[in-house]
mmCIF file of C-alpha atoms in Angstrom:
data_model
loop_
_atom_site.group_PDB
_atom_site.id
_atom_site.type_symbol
_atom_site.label_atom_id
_atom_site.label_comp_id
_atom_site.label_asym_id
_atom_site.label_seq_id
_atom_site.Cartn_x
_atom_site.Cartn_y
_atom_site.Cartn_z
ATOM 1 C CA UNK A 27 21.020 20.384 35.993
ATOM 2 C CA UNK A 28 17.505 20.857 37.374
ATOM 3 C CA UNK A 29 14.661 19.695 35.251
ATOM 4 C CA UNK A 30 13.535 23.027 34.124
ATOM 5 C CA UNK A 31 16.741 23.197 31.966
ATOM 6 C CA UNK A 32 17.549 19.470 31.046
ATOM 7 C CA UNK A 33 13.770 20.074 28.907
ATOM 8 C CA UNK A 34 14.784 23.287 27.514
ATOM 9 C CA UNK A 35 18.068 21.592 26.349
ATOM 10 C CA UNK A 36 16.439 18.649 24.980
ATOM 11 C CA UNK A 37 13.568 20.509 22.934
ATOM 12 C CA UNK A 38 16.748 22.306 20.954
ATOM 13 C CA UNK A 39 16.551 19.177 19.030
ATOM 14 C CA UNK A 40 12.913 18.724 18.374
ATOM 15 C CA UNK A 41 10.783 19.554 15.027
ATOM 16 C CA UNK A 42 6.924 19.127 13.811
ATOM 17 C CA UNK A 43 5.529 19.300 10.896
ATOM 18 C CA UNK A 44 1.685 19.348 10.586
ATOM 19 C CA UNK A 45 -0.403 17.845 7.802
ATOM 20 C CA UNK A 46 -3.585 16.375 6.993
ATOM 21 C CA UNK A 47 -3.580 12.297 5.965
ATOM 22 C CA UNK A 48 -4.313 11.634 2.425
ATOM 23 C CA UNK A 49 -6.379 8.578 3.814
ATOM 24 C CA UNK A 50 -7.906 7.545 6.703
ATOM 25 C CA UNK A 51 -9.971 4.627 6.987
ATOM 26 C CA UNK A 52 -12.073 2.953 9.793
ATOM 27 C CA UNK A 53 -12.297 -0.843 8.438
ATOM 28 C CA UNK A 54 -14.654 -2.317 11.102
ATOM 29 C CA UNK A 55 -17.579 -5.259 10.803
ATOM 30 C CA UNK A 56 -17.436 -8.754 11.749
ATOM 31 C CA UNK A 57 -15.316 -10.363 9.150
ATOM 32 C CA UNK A 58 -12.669 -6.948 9.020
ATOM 33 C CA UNK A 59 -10.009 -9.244 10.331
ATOM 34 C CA UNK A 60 -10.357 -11.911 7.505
ATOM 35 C CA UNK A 61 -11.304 -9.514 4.859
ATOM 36 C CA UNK A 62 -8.194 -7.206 5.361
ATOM 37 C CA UNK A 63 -5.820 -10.841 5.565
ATOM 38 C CA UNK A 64 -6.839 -11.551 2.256
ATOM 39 C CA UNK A 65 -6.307 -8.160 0.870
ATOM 40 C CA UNK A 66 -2.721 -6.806 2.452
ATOM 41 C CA UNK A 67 0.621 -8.291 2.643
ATOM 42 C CA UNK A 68 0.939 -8.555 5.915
ATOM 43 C CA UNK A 69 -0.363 -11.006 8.808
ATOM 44 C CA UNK A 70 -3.288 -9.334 10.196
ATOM 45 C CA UNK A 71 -4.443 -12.299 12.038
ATOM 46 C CA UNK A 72 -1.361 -11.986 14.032
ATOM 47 C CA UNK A 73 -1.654 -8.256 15.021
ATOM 48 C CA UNK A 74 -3.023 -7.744 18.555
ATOM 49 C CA UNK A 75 -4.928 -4.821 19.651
ATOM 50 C CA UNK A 76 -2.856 -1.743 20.041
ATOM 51 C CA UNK A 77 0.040 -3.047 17.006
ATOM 52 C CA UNK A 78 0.555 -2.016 13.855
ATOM 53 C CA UNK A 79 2.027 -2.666 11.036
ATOM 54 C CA UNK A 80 3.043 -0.923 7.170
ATOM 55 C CA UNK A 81 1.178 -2.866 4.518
ATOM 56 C CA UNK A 82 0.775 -3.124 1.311
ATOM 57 C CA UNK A 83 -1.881 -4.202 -1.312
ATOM 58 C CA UNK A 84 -0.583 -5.739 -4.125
ATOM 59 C CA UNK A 85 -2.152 -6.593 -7.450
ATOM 60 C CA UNK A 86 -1.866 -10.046 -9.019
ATOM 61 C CA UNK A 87 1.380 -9.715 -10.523
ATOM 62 C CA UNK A 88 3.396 -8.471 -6.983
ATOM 63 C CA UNK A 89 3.378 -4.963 -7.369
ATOM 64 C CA UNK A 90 2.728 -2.185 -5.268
ATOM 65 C CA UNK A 91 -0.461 -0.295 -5.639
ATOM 66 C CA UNK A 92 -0.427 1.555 -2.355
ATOM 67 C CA UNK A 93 0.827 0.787 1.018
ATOM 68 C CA UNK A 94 -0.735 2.507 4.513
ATOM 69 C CA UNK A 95 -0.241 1.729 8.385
ATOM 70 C CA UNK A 96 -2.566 -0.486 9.496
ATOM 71 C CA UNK A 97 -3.679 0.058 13.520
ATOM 72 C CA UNK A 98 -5.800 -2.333 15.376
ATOM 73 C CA UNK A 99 -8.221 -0.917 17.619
ATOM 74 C CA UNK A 100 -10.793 -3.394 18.527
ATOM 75 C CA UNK A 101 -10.810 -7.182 17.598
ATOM 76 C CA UNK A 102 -13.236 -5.825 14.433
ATOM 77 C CA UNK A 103 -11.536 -2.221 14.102
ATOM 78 C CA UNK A 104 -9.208 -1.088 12.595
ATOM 79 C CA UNK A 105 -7.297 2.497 11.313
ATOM 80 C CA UNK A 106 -5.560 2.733 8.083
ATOM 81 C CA UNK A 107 -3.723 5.890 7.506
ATOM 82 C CA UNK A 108 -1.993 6.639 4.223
ATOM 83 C CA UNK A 109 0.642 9.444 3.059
ATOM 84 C CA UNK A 110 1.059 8.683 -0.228
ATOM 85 C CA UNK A 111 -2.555 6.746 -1.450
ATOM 86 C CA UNK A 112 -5.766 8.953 -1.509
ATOM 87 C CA UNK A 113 -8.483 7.775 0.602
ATOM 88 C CA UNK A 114 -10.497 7.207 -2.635
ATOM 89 C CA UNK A 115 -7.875 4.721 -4.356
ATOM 90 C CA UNK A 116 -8.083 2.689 -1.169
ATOM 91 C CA UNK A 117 -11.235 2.539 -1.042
ATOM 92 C CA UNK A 118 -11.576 1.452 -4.357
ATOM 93 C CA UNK A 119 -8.615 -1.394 -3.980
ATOM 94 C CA UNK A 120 -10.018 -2.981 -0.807
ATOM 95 C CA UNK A 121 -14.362 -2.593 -2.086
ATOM 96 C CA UNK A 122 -13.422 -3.960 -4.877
ATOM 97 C CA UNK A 123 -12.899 -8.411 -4.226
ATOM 98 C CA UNK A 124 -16.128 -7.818 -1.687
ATOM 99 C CA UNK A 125 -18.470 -10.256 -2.055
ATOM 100 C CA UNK A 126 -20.910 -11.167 1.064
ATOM 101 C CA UNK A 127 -17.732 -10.010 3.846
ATOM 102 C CA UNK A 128 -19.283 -7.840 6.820
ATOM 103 C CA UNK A 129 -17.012 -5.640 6.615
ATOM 104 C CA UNK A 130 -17.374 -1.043 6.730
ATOM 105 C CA UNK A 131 -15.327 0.988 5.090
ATOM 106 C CA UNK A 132 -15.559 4.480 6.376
ATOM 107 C CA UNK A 133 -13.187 7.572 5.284
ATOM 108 C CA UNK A 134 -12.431 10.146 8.648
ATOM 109 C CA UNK A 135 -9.583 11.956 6.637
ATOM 110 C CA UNK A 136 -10.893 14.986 6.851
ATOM 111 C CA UNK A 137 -11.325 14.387 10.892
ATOM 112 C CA UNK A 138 -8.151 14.238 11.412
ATOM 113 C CA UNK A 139 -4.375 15.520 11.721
ATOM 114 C CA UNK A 140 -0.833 13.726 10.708
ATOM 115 C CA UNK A 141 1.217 15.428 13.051
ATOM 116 C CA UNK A 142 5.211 14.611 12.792
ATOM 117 C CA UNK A 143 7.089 14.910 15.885
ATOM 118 C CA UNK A 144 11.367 13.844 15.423
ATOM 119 C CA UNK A 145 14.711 14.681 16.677
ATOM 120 C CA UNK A 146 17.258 13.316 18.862
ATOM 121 C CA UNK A 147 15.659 15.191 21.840
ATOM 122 C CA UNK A 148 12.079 13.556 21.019
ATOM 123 C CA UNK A 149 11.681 11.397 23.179
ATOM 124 C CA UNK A 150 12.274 13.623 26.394
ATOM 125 C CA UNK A 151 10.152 16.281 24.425
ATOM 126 C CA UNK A 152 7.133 13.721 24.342
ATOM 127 C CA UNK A 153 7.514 13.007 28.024
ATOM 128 C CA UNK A 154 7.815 16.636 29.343
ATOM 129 C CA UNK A 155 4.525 16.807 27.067
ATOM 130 C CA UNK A 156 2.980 13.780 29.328
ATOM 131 C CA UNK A 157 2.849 11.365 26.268
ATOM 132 C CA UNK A 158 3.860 7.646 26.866
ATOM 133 C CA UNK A 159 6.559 6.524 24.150
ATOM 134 C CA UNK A 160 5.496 3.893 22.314
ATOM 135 C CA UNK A 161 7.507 0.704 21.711
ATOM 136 C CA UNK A 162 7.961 0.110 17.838
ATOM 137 C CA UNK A 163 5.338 -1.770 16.542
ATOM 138 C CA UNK A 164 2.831 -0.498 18.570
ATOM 139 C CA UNK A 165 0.634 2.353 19.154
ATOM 140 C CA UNK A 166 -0.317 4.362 22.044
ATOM 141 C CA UNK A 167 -4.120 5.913 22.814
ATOM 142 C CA UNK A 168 -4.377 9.289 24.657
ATOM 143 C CA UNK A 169 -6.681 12.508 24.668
ATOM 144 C CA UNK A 170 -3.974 13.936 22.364
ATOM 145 C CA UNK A 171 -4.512 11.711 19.858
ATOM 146 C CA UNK A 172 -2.661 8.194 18.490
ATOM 147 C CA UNK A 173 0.821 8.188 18.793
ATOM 148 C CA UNK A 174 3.532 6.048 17.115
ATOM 149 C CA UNK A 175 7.233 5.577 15.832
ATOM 150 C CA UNK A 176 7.000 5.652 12.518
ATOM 151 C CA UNK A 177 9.379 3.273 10.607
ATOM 152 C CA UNK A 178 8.862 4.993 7.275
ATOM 153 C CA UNK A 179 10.371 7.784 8.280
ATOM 154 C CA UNK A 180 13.879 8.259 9.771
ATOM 155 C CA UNK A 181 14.903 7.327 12.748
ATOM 156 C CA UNK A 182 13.890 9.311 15.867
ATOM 157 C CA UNK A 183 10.625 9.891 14.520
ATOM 158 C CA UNK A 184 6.965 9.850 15.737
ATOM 159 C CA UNK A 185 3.578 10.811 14.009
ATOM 160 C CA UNK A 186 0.565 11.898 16.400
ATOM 161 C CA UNK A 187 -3.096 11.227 14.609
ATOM 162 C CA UNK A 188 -5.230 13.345 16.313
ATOM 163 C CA UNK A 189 -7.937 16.051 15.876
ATOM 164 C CA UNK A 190 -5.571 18.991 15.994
ATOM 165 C CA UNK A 191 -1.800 17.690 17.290
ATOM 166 C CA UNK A 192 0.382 19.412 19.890
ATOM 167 C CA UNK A 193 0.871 23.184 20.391
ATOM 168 C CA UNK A 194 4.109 23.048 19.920
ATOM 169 C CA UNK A 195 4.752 26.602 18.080
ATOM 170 C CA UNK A 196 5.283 28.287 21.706
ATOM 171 C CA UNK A 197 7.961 25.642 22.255
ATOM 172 C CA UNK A 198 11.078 27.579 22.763
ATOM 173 C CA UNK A 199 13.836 26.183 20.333
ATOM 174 C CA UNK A 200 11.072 23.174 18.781
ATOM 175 C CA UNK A 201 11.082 24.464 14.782
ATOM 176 C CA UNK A 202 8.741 24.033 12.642
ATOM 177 C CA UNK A 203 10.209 22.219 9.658
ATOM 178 C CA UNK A 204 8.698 21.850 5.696
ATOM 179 C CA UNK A 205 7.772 18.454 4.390
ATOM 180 C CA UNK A 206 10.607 18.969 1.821
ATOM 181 C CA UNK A 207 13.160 18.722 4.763
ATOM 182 C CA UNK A 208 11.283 15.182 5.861
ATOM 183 C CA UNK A 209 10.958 14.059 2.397
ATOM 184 C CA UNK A 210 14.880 15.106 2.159
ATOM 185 C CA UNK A 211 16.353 13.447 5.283
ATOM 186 C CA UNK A 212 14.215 9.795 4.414
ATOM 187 C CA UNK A 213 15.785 10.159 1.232
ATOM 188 C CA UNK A 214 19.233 10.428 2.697
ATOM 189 C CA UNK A 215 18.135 7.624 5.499
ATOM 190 C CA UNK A 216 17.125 5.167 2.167
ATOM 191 C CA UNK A 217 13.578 5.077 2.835
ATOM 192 C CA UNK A 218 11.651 4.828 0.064
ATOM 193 C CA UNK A 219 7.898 6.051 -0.421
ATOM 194 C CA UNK A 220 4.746 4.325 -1.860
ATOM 195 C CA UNK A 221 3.430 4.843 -4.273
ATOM 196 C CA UNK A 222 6.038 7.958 -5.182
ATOM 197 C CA UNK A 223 9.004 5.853 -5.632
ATOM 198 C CA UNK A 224 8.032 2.423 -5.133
ATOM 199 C CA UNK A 225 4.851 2.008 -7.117
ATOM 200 C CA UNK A 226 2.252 -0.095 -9.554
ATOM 201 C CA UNK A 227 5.540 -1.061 -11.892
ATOM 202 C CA UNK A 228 7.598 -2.122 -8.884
ATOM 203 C CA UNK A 229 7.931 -4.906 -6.644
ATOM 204 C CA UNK A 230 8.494 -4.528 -2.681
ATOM 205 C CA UNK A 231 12.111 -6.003 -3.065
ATOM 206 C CA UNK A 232 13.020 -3.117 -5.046
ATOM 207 C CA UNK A 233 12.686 -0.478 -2.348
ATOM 208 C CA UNK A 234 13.351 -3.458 0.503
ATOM 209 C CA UNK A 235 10.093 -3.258 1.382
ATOM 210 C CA UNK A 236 9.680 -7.053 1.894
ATOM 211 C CA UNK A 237 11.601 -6.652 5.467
ATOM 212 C CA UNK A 238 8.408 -5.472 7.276
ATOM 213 C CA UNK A 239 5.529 -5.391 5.025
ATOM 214 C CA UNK A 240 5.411 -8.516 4.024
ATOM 215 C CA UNK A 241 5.114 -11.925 5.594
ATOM 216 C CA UNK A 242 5.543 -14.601 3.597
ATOM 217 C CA UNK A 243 4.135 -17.102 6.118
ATOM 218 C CA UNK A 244 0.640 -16.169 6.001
ATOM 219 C CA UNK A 245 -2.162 -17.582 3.928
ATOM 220 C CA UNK A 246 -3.709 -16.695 0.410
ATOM 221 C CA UNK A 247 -3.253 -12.981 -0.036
ATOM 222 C CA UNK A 248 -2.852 -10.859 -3.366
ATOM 223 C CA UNK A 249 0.149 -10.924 -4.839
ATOM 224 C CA UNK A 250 1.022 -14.183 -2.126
ATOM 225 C CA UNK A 251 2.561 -15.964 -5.507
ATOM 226 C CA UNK A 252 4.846 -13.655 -6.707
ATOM 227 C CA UNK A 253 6.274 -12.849 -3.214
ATOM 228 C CA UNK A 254 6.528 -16.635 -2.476
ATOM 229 C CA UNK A 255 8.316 -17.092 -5.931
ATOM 230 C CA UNK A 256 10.655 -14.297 -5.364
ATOM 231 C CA UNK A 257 11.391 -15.047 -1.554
ATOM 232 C CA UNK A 258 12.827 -18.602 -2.615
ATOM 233 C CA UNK A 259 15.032 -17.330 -5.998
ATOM 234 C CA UNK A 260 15.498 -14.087 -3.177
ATOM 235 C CA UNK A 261 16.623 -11.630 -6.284
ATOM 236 C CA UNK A 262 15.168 -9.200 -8.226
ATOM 237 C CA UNK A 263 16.051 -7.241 -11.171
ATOM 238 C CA UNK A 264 15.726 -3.704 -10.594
ATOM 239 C CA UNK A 265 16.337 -1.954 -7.677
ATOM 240 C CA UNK A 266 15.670 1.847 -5.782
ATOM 241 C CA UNK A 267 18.907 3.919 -4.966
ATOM 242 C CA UNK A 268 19.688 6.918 -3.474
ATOM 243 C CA UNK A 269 21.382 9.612 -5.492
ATOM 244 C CA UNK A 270 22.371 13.432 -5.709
ATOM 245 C CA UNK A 271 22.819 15.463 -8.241
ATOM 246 C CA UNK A 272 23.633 19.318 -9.015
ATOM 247 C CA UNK A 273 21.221 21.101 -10.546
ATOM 248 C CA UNK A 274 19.466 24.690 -10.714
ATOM 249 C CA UNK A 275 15.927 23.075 -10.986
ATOM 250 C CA UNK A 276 14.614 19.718 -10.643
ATOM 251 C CA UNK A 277 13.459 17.608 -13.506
ATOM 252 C CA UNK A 278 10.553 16.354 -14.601
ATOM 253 C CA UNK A 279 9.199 13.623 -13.460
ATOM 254 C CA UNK A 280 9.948 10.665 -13.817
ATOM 255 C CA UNK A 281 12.556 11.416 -15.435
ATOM 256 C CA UNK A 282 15.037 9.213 -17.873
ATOM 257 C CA UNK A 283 18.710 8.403 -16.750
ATOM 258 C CA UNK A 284 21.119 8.143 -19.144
ATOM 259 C CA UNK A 285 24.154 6.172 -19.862
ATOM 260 C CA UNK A 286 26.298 7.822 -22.391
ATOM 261 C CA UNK A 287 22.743 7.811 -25.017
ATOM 262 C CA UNK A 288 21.091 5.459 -23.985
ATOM 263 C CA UNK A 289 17.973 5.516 -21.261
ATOM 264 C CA UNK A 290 18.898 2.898 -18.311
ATOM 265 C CA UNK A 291 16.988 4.002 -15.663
ATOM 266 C CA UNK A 292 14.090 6.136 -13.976
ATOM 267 C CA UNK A 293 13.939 9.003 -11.365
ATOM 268 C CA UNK A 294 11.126 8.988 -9.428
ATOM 269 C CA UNK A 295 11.789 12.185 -7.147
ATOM 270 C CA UNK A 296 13.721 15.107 -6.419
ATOM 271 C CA UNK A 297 14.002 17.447 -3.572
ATOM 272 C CA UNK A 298 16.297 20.222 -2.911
ATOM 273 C CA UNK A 299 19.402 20.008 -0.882
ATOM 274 C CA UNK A 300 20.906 23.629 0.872
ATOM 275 C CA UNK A 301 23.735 23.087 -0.822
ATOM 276 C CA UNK A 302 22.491 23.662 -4.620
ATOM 277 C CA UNK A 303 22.058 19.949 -5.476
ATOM 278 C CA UNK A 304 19.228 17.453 -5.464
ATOM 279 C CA UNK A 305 18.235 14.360 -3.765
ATOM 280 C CA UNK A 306 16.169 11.446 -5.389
ATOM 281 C CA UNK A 307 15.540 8.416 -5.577
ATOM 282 C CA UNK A 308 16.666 6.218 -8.737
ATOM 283 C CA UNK A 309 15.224 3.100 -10.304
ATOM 284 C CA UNK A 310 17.486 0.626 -12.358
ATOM 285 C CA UNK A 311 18.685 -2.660 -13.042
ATOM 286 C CA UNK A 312 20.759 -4.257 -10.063
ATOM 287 C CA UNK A 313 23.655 -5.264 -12.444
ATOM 288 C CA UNK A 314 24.082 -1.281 -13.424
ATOM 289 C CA UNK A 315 24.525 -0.445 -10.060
ATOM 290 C CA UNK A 316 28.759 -0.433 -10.401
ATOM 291 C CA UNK A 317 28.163 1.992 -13.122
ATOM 292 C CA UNK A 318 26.143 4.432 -11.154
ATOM 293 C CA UNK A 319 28.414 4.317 -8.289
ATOM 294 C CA UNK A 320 31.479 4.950 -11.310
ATOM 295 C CA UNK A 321 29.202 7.978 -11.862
ATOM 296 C CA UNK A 322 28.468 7.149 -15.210
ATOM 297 C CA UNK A 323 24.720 8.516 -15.428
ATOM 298 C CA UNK A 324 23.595 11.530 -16.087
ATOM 299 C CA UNK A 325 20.195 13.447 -16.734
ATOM 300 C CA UNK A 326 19.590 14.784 -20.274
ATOM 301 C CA UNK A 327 20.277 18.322 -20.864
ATOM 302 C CA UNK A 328 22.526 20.689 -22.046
ATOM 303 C CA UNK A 329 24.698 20.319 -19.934
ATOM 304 C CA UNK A 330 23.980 16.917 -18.989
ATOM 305 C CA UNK A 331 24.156 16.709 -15.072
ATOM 306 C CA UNK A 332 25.665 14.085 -13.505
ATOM 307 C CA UNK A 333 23.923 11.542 -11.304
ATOM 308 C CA UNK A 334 25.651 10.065 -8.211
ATOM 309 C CA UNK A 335 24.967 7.510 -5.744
ATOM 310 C CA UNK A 336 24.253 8.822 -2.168
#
């Protein structure tokens, strides 16, 4: 097979989507590193220029009040980019403990493009492009823009920050997919989003966020006593599932879950399946889980549809 057709084979298998971050910081000054340590649940101290990681701020009480990707550029710069926080609430969250810190925060959101770049052909696709493949964890800097794998999404999938992303349109057999269709297959790959699904009334172990975003080695942090408390009992009492349902129209939401009358649990999201059912993501205790998977939920309505695990 000569090269010519070994790309054209493996871009059958590519999509994009192109969107604009809801956030996206430049954290930079002199005490940036120390600031952001205290402030996010993960070891920044520990992330060397060109990593990244997904963290999270916390409240006081362990739950999630909006989680981003967190790139280090310089030794006092840093990117945060956000899907699911605006740039305003994070700049709210992290101004708000600052004291005497030297530390900038600056909002580029509008500068930029979230460019999302998957399928099993990807990788090939991003070299016939000229783009180096990052390893996980890390980030790579080119005139196209930042690229990186992006483990909140599923697997085989990159995201290119950049000022406009790759002309890939012209592309023969590289689609151009919806967000719905993203949102749909991390659903179905049990991903869970913040702060959609896994938000201020949750915890990170209820959407296994903890394996990641959180490092329970580091120093004072908010939230640090909660996570420390729950790493040694390791349990909590709710937890996020994936579940399907079939439906003309999604709910509301959130949404109530019912067993027989009686409200057990929360949906937090719905997307459409091509099939005629839905895909969402559930919240309830752990010990109800055999009765979800025994299909014994439903949402209310005439007729009440039943909820099942994915």
């Amino acid at each position: 097979m000569n090269k010519l057709n070994f790309y054209q084979r493996a871009r059958m298998s590519v999509f994009f989507h192109n969107s604009n971050p809801k956030a996206l910081l430049r954290i930079s000054g002199e005490d940036a590193e120390d600031y952001l340590q205290s402030q996010l649940s993960v070891d920044v101290g520990k992330l060397p220029v060109g990593a990244m990681r997904f963290a999270l701020r916390l409240n006081t009480r362990g739950r999630v009040l909006a989680g981003g990707y967190l790139l280090r550029q310089g030794d006092e710069d840093f990117l945060l980019f956000s899907r699911g926080n605006e740039a305003s609430e994070w700049v709210k969250l992290l101004d708000e403990n600052v004291v005497a810190d030297e530390v900038e925060f600056t909002d580029e959101s509008s500068s930029w493009t979230a460019q999302v770049l998957g399928g099993t052909g990807i990788g090939n696709f991003l070299q016939s492009k000229g783009l180096t493949v990052p390893q996980e964890g890390h980030f790579t800097e080119m005139k196209e823009g930042i690229l990186f794998l992006d483990e909140r999404l599923p697997a085989n999938t990159f995201t290119l920050l950049g000022k406009t992303g790759l002309a890939c349109a012209t592309d023969n057999g590289v689609r151009e997919i919806g967000w719905e269709e993203i949102h749909k297959q991390r659903i179905e790959a049990g991903l869970f989003s913040v702060p959609e699904e896994i938000g201020p009334e949750n915890l990170p172990q209820e959407g296994g966020l903890e394996n990641g975003s959180v490092d329970f080695q580091k120093g004072c942090y908010l939230g640090q006593e909660t996570m420390a408390r729950i790493h040694a009992t390791g349990k909590v009492r709710m937890q996020a599932r994936a579940v399907t349902w079939d439906a003309n129209q999604a709910p509301a939401l959130p949404s109530p879950v019912l067993q027989g009358d009686k409200p057990v649990a929360t949906l937090k999201s719905a997307v459409a399946a091509n099939d005629g059912s839905f895909l969402g993501v559930l919240i309830l205790r752990a010990n109800l889980i055999p009765s979800l998977e025994a299909e014994e939920f439903a949402l209310p309505g005439d007729p009440a549809q039943t909820i099942r695990a994915w």
